[in-house]
JSON list of C-alpha atoms in Angstrom, two decimals:
[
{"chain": "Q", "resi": 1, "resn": "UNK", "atom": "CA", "xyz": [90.53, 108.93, 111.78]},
{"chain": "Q", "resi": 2, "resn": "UNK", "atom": "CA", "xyz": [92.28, 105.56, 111.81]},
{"chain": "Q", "resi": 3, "resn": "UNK", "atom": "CA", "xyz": [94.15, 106.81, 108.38]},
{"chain": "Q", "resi": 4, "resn": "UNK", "atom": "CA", "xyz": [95.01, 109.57, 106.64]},
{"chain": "Q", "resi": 5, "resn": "UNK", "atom": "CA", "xyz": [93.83, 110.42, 102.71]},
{"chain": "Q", "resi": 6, "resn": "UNK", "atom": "CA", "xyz": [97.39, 109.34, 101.48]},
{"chain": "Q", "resi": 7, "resn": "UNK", "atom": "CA", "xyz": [97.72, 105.64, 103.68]},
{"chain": "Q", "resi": 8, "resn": "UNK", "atom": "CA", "xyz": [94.25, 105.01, 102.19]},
{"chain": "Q", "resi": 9, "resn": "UNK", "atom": "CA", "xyz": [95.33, 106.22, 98.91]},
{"chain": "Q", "resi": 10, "resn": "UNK", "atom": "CA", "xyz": [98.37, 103.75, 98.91]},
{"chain": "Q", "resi": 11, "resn": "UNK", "atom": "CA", "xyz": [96.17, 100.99, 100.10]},
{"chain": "Q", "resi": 12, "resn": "UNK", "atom": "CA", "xyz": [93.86, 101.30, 97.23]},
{"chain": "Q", "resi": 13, "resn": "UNK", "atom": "CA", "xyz": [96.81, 100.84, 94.78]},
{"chain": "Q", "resi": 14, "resn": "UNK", "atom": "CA", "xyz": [98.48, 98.13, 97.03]},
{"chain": "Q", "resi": 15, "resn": "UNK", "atom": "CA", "xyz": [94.64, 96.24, 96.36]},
{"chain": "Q", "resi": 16, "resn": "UNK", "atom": "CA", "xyz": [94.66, 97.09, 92.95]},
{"chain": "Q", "resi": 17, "resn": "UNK", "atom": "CA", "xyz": [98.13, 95.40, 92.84]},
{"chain": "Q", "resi": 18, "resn": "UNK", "atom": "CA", "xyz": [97.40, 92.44, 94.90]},
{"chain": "Q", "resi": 19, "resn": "UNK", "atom": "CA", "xyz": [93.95, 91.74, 92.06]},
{"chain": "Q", "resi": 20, "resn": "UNK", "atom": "CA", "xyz": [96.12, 92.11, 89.30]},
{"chain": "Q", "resi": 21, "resn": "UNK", "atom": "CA", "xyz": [99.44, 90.01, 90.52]},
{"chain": "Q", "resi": 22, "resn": "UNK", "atom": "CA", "xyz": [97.60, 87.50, 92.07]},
{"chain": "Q", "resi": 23, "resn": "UNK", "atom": "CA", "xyz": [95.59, 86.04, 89.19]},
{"chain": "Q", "resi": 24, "resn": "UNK", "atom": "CA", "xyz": [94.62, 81.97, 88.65]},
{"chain": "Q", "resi": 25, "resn": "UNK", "atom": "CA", "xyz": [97.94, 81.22, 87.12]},
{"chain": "Q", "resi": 26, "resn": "UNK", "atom": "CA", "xyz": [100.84, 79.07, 88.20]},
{"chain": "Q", "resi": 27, "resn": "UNK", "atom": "CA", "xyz": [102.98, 80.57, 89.74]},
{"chain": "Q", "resi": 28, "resn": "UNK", "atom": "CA", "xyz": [107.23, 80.43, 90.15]},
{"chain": "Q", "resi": 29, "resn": "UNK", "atom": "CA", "xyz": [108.02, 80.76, 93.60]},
{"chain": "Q", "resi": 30, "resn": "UNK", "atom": "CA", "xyz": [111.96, 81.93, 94.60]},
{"chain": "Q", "resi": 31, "resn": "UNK", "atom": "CA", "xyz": [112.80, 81.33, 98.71]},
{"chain": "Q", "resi": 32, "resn": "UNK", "atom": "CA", "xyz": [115.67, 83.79, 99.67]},
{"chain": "Q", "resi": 33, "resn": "UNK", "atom": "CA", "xyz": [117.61, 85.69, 101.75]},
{"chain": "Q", "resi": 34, "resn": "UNK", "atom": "CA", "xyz": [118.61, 89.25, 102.47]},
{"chain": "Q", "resi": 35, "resn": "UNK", "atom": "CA", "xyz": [120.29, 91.72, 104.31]},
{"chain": "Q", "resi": 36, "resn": "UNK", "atom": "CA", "xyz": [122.02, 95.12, 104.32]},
{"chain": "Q", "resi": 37, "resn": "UNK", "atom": "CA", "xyz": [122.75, 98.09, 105.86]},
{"chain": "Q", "resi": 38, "resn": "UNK", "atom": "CA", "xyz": [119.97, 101.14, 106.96]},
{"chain": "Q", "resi": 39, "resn": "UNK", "atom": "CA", "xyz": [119.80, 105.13, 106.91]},
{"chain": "Q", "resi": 40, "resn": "UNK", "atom": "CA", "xyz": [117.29, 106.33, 109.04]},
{"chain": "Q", "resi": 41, "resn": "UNK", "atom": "CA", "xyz": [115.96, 110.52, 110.05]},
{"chain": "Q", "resi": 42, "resn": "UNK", "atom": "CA", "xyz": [113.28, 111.60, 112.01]},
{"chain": "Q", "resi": 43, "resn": "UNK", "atom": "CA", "xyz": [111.14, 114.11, 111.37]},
{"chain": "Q", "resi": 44, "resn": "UNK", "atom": "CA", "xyz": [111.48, 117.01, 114.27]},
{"chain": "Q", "resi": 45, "resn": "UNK", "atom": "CA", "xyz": [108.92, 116.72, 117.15]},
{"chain": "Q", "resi": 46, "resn": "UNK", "atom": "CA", "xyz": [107.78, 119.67, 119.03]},
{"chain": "Q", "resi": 47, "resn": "UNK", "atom": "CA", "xyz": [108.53, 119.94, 123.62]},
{"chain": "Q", "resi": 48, "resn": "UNK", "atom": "CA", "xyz": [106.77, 122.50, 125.49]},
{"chain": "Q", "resi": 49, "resn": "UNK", "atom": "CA", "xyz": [109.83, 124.99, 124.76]},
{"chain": "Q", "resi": 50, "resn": "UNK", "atom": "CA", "xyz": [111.03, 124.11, 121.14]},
{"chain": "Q", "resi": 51, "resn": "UNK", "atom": "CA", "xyz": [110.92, 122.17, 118.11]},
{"chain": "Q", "resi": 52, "resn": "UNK", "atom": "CA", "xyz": [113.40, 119.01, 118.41]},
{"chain": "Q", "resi": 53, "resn": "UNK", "atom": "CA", "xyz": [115.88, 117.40, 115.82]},
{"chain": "Q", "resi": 54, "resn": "UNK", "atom": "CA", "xyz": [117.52, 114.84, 115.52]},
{"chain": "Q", "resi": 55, "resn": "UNK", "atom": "CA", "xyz": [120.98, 112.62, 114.12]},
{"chain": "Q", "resi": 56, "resn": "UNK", "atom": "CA", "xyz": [120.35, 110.43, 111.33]},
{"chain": "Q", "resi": 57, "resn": "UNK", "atom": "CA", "xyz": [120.73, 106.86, 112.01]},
{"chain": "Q", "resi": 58, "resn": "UNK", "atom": "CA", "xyz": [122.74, 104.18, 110.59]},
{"chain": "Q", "resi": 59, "resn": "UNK", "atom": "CA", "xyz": [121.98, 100.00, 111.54]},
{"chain": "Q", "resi": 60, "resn": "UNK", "atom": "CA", "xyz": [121.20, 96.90, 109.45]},
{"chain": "Q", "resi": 61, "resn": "UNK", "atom": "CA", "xyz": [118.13, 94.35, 108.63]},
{"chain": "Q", "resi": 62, "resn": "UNK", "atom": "CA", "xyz": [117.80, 91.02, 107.81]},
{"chain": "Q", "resi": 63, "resn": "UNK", "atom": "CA", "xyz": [115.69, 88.40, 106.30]},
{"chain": "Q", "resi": 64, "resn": "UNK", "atom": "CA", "xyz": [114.10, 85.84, 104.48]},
{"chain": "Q", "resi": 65, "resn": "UNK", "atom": "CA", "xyz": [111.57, 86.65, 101.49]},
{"chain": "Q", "resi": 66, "resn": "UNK", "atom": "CA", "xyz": [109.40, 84.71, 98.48]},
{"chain": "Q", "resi": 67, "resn": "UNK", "atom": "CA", "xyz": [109.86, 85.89, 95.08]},
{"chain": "Q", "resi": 68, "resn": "UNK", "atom": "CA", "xyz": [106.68, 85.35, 93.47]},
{"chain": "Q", "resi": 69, "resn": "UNK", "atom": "CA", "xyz": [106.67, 85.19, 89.63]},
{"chain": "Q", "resi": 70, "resn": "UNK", "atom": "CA", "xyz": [102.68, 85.97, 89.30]},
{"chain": "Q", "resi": 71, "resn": "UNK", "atom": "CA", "xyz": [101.02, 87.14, 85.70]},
{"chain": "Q", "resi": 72, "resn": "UNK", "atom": "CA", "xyz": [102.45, 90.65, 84.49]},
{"chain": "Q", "resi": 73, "resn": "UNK", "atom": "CA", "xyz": [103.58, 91.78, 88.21]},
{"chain": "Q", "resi": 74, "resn": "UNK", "atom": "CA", "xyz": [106.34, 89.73, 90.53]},
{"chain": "Q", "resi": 75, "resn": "UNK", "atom": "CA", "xyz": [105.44, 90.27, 94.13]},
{"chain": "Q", "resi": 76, "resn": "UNK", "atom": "CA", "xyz": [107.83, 90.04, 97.04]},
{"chain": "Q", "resi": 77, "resn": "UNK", "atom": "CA", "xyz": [106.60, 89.59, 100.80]},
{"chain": "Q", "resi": 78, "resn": "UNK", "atom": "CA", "xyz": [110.00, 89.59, 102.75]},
{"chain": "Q", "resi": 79, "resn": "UNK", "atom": "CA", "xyz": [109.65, 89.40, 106.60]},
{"chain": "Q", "resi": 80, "resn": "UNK", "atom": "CA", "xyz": [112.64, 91.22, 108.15]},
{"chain": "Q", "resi": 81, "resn": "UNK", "atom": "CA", "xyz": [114.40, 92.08, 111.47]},
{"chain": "Q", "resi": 82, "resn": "UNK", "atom": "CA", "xyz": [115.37, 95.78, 111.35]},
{"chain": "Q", "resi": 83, "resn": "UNK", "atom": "CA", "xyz": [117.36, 97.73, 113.82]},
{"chain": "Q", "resi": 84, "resn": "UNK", "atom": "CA", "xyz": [116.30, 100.98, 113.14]},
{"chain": "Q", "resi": 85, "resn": "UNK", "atom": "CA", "xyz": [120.00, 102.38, 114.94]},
{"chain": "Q", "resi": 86, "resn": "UNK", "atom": "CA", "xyz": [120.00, 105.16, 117.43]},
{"chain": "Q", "resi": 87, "resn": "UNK", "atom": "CA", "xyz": [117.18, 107.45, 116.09]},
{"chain": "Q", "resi": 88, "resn": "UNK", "atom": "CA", "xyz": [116.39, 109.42, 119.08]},
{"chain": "Q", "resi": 89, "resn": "UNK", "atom": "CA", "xyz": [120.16, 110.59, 119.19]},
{"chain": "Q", "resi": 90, "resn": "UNK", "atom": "CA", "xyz": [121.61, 114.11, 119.14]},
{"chain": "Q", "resi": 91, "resn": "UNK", "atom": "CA", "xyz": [118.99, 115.75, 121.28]},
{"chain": "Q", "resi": 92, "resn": "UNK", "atom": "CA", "xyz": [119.13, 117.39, 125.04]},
{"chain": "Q", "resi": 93, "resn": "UNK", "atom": "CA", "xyz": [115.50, 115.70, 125.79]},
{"chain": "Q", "resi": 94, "resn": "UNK", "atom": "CA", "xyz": [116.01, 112.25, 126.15]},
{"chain": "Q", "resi": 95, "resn": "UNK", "atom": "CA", "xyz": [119.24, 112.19, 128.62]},
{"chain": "Q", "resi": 96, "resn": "UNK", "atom": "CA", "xyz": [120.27, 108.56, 127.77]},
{"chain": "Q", "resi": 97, "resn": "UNK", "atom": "CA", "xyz": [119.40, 108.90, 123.82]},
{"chain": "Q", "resi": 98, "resn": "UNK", "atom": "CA", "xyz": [122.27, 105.95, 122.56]},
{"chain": "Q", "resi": 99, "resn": "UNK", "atom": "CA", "xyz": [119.68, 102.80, 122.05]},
{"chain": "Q", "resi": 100, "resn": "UNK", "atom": "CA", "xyz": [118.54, 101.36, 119.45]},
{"chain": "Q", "resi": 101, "resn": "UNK", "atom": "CA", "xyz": [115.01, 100.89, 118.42]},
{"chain": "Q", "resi": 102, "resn": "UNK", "atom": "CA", "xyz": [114.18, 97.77, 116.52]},
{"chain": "Q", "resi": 103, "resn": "UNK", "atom": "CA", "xyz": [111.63, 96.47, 114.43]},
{"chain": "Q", "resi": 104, "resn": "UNK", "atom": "CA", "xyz": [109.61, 93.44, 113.13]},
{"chain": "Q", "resi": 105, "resn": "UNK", "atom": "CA", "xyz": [108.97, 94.35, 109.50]},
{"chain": "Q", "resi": 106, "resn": "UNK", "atom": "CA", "xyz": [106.83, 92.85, 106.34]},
{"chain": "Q", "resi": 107, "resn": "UNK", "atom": "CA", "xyz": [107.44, 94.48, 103.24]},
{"chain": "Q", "resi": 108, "resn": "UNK", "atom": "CA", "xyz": [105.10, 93.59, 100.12]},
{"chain": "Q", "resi": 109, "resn": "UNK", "atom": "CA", "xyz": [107.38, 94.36, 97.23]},
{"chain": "Q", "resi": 110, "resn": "UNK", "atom": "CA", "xyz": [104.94, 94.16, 93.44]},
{"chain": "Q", "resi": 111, "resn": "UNK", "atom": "CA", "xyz": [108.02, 94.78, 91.25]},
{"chain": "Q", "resi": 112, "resn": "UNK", "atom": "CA", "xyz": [107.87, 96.16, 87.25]},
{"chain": "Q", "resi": 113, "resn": "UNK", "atom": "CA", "xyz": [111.03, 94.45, 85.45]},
{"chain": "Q", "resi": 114, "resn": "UNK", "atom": "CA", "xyz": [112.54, 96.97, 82.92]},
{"chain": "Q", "resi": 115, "resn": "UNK", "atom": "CA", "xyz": [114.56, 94.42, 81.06]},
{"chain": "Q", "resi": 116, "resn": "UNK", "atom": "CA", "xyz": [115.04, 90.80, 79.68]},
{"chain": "Q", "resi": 117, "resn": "UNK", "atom": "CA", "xyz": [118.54, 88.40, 80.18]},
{"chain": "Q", "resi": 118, "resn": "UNK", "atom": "CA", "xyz": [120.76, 88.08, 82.69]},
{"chain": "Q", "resi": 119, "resn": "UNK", "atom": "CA", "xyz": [120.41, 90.86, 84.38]},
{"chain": "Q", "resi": 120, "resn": "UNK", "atom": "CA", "xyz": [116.88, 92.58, 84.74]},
{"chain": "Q", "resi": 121, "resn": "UNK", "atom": "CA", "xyz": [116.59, 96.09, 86.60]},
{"chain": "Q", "resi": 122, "resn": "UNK", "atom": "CA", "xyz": [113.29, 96.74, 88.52]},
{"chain": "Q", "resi": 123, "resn": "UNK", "atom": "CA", "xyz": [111.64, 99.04, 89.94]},
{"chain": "Q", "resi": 124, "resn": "UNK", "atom": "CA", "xyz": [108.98, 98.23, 92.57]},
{"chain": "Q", "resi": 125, "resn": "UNK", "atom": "CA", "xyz": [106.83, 99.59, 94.95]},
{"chain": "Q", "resi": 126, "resn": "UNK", "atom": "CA", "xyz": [104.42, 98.64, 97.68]},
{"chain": "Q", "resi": 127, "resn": "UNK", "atom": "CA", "xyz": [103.04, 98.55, 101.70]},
{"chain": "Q", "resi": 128, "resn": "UNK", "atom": "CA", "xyz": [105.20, 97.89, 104.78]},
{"chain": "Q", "resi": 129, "resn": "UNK", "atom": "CA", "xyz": [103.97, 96.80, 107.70]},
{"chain": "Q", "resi": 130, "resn": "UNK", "atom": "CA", "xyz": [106.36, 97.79, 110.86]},
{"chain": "Q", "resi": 131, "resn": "UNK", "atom": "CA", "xyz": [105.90, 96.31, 114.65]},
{"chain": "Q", "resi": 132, "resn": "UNK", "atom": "CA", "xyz": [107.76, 97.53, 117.40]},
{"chain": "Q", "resi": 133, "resn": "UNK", "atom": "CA", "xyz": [109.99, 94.95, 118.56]},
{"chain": "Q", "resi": 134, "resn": "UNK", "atom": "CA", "xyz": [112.86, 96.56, 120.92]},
{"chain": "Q", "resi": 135, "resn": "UNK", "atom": "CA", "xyz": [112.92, 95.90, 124.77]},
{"chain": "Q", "resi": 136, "resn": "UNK", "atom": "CA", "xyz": [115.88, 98.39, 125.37]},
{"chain": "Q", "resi": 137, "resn": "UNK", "atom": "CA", "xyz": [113.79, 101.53, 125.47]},
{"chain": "Q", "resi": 138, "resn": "UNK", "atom": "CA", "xyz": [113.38, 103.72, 128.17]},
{"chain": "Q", "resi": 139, "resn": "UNK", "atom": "CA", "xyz": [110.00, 103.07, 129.78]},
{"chain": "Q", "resi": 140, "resn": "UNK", "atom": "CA", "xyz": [108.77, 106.73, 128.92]},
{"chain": "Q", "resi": 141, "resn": "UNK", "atom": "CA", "xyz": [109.96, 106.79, 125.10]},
{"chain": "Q", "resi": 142, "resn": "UNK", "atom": "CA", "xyz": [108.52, 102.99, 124.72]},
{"chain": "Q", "resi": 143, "resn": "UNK", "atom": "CA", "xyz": [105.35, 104.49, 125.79]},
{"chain": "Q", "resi": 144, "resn": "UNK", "atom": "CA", "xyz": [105.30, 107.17, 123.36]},
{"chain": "Q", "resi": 145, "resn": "UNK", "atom": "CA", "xyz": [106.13, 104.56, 120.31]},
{"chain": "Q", "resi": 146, "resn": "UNK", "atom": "CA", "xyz": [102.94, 103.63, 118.06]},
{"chain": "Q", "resi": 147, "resn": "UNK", "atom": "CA", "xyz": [103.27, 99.68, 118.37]},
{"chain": "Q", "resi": 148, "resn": "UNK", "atom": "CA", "xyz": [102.61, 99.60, 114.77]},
{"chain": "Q", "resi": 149, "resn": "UNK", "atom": "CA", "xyz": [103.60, 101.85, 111.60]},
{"chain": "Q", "resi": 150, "resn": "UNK", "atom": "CA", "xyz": [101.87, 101.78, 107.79]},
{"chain": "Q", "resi": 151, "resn": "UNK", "atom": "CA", "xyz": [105.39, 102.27, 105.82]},
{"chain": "Q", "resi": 152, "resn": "UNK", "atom": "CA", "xyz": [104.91, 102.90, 101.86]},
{"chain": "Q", "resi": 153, "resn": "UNK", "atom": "CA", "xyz": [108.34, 102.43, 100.24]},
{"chain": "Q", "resi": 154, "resn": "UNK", "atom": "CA", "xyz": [109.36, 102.31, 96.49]},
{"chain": "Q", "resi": 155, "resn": "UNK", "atom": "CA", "xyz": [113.09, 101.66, 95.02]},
{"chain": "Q", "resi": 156, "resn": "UNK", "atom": "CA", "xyz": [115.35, 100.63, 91.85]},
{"chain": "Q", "resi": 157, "resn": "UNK", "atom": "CA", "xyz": [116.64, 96.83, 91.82]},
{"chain": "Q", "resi": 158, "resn": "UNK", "atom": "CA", "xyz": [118.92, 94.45, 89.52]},
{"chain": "Q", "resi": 159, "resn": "UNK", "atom": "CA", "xyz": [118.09, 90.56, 89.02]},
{"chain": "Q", "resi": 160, "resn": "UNK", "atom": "CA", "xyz": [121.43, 89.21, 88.61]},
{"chain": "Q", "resi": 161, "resn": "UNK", "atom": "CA", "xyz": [121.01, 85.36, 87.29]},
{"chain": "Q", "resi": 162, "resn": "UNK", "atom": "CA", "xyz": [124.18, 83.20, 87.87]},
{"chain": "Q", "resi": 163, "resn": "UNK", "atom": "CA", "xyz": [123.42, 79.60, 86.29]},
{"chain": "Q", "resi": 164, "resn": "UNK", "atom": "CA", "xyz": [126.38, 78.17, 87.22]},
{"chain": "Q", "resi": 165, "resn": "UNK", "atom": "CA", "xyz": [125.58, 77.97, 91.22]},
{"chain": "Q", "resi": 166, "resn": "UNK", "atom": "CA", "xyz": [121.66, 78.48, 90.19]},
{"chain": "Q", "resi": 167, "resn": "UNK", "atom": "CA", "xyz": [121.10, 81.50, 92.33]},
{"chain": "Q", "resi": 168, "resn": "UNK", "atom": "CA", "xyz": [119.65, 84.91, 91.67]},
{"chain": "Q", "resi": 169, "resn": "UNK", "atom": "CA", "xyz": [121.50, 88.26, 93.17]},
{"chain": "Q", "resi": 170, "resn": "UNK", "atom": "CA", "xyz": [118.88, 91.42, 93.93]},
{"chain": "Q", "resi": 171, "resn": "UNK", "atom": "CA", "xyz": [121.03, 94.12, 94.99]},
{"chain": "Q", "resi": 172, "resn": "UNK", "atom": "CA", "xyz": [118.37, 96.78, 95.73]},
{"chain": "Q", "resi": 173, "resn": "UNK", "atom": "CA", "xyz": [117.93, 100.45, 96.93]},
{"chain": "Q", "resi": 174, "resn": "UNK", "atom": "CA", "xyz": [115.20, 101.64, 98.60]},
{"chain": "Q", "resi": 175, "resn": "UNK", "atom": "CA", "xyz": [113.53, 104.35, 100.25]},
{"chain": "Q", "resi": 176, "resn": "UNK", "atom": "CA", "xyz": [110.73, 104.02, 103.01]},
{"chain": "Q", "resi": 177, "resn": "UNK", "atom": "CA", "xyz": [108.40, 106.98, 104.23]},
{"chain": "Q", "resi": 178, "resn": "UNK", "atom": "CA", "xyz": [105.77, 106.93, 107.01]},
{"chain": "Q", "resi": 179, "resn": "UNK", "atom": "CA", "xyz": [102.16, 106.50, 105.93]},
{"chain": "Q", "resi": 180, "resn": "UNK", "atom": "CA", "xyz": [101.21, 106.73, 110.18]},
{"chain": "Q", "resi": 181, "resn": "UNK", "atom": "CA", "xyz": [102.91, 108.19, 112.88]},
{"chain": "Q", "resi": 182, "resn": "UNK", "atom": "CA", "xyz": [106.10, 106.67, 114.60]},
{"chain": "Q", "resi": 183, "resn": "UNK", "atom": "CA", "xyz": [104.39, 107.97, 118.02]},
{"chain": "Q", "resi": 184, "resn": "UNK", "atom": "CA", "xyz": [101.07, 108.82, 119.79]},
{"chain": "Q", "resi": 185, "resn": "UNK", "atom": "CA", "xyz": [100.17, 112.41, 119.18]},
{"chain": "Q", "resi": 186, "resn": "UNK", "atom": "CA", "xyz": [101.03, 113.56, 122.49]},
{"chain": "Q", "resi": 187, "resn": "UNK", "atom": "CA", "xyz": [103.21, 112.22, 125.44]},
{"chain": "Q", "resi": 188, "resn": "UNK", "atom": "CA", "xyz": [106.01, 113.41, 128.30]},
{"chain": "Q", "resi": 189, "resn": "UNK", "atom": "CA", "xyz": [109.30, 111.78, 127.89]},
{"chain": "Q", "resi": 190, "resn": "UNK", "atom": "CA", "xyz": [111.61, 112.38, 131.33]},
{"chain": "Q", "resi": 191, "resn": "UNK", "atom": "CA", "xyz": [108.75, 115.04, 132.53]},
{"chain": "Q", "resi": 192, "resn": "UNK", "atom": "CA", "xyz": [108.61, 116.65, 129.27]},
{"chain": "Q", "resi": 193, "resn": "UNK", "atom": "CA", "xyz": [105.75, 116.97, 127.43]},
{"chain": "Q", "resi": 194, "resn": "UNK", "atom": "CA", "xyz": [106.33, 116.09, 123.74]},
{"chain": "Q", "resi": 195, "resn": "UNK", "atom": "CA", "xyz": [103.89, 117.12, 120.98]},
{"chain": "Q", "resi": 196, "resn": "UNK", "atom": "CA", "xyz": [104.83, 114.66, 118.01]},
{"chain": "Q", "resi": 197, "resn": "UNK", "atom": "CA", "xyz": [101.78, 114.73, 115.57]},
{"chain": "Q", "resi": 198, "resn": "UNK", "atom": "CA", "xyz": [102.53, 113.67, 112.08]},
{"chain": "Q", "resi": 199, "resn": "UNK", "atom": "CA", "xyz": [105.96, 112.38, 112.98]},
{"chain": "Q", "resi": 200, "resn": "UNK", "atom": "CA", "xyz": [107.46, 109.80, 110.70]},
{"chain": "Q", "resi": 201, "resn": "UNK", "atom": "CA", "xyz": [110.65, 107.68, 109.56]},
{"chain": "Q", "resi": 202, "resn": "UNK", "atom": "CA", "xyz": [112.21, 108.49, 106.53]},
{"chain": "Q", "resi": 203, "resn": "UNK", "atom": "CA", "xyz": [114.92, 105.68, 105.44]},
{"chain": "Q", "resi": 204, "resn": "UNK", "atom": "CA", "xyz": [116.78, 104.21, 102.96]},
{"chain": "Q", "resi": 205, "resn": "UNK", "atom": "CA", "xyz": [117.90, 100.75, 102.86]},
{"chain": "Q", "resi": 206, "resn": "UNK", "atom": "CA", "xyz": [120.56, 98.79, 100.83]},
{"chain": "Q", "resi": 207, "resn": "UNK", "atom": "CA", "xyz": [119.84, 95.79, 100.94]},
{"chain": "Q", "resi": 208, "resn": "UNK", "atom": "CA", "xyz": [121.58, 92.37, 98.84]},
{"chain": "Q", "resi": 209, "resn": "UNK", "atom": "CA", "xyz": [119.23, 89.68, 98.16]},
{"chain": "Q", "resi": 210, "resn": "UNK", "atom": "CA", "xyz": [120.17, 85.90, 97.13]},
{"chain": "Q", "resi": 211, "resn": "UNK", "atom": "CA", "xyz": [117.24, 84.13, 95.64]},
{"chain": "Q", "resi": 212, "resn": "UNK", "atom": "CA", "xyz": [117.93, 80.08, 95.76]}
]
């Protein structure tokens, strides 16, 4: 099955989303930038001896992303580098676990403002579509990595206007779950056979916009 009941679930609303936000009206469109710092865990995998855990993560993303003032909805495709940190840290299988594993990312953000004025808090929700983009993996542990990952995210935001250098700050925090699994079902890292079905990325992101 090339998804599972809840990735097709979320795509359903993210179509829903898309016919609604992008109506035949004129749009606004913001260019800007963002970056910030990222909290990543792993869910445990299973060897042939024992289930597996693993440290939590800490690295950063950056990027560029359109603000799209469309209808009732705002949608936000962002395009992102994202070190994803050490995530295969703190366990006995992988003898070298201190690399980082990095990803090319597109979020699409459809945001609900909460407020009018300067300063608006959102909240906003949407798909993320994550490709494997690290060459410092260990042959065996690249080969185990799904080459792409259905993300579903949602979070809490703050448009910050500032008229006087006409820019917009979007300080924003949110949290990103896996819709796929982060690696194939079933493969031997350092002659290990590792049973990883179902595993995902859990992660939350801080991230500081600046809409120009």
């Amino acid at each position: 099955m090339l998804f599972s009941p809840l990735t097709r679930r979320f795509l359903a609303l993210t179509a829903l989303l898309l016919t609604v936000a992008f109506q035949p009206l004129s749009a606004q469109v913001q260019l800007g930038i963002a970056g910030g710092a990222n909290f990543a865990s792993l869910s445990d995998i299973r060897t042939e001896e024992s289930a597996v855990s693993f440290d939590n993560a800490s690295a950063f993303h950056i990027g560029v992303f359109l603000d799209l003032k469309l209808g009732p909805l705002n949608a936000r495709p962002a395009l992102y580098y994202l070190n994803a940190g050490a995530l295969f840290n703190g366990t006995s299988v992988i003898q070298d676990d201190n690399f980082d594993v990095s990803y090319v990312t597109i979020p699409v953000d459809f945001i609900f403002n909460l407020g009018l004025g300067p300063i608006k808090p959102y909240f906003f929700l949407g798909p993320e579509f994550r490709f494997f983009a690290s060459g410092d993996v260990p042959e065996d542990v690249e080969r185990g990595l799904n080459d792409f990952v259905m993300i579903g995210s949602a979070g809490l935001g703050i448009r910050i206007n500032v008229p006087v250098v006409g820019i917009t700050l979007l300080p924003q925090l949110r949290y990103s779950f896996g819709l796929s699994s982060y690696t194939r079902s079933s493969y031997e890292v350092q002659g290990i056979t590792v049973d990883a079905n179902d595993a995902n990325v859990r992660m939350w992101l801080l991230t500081l916009g600046i809409g120009f």
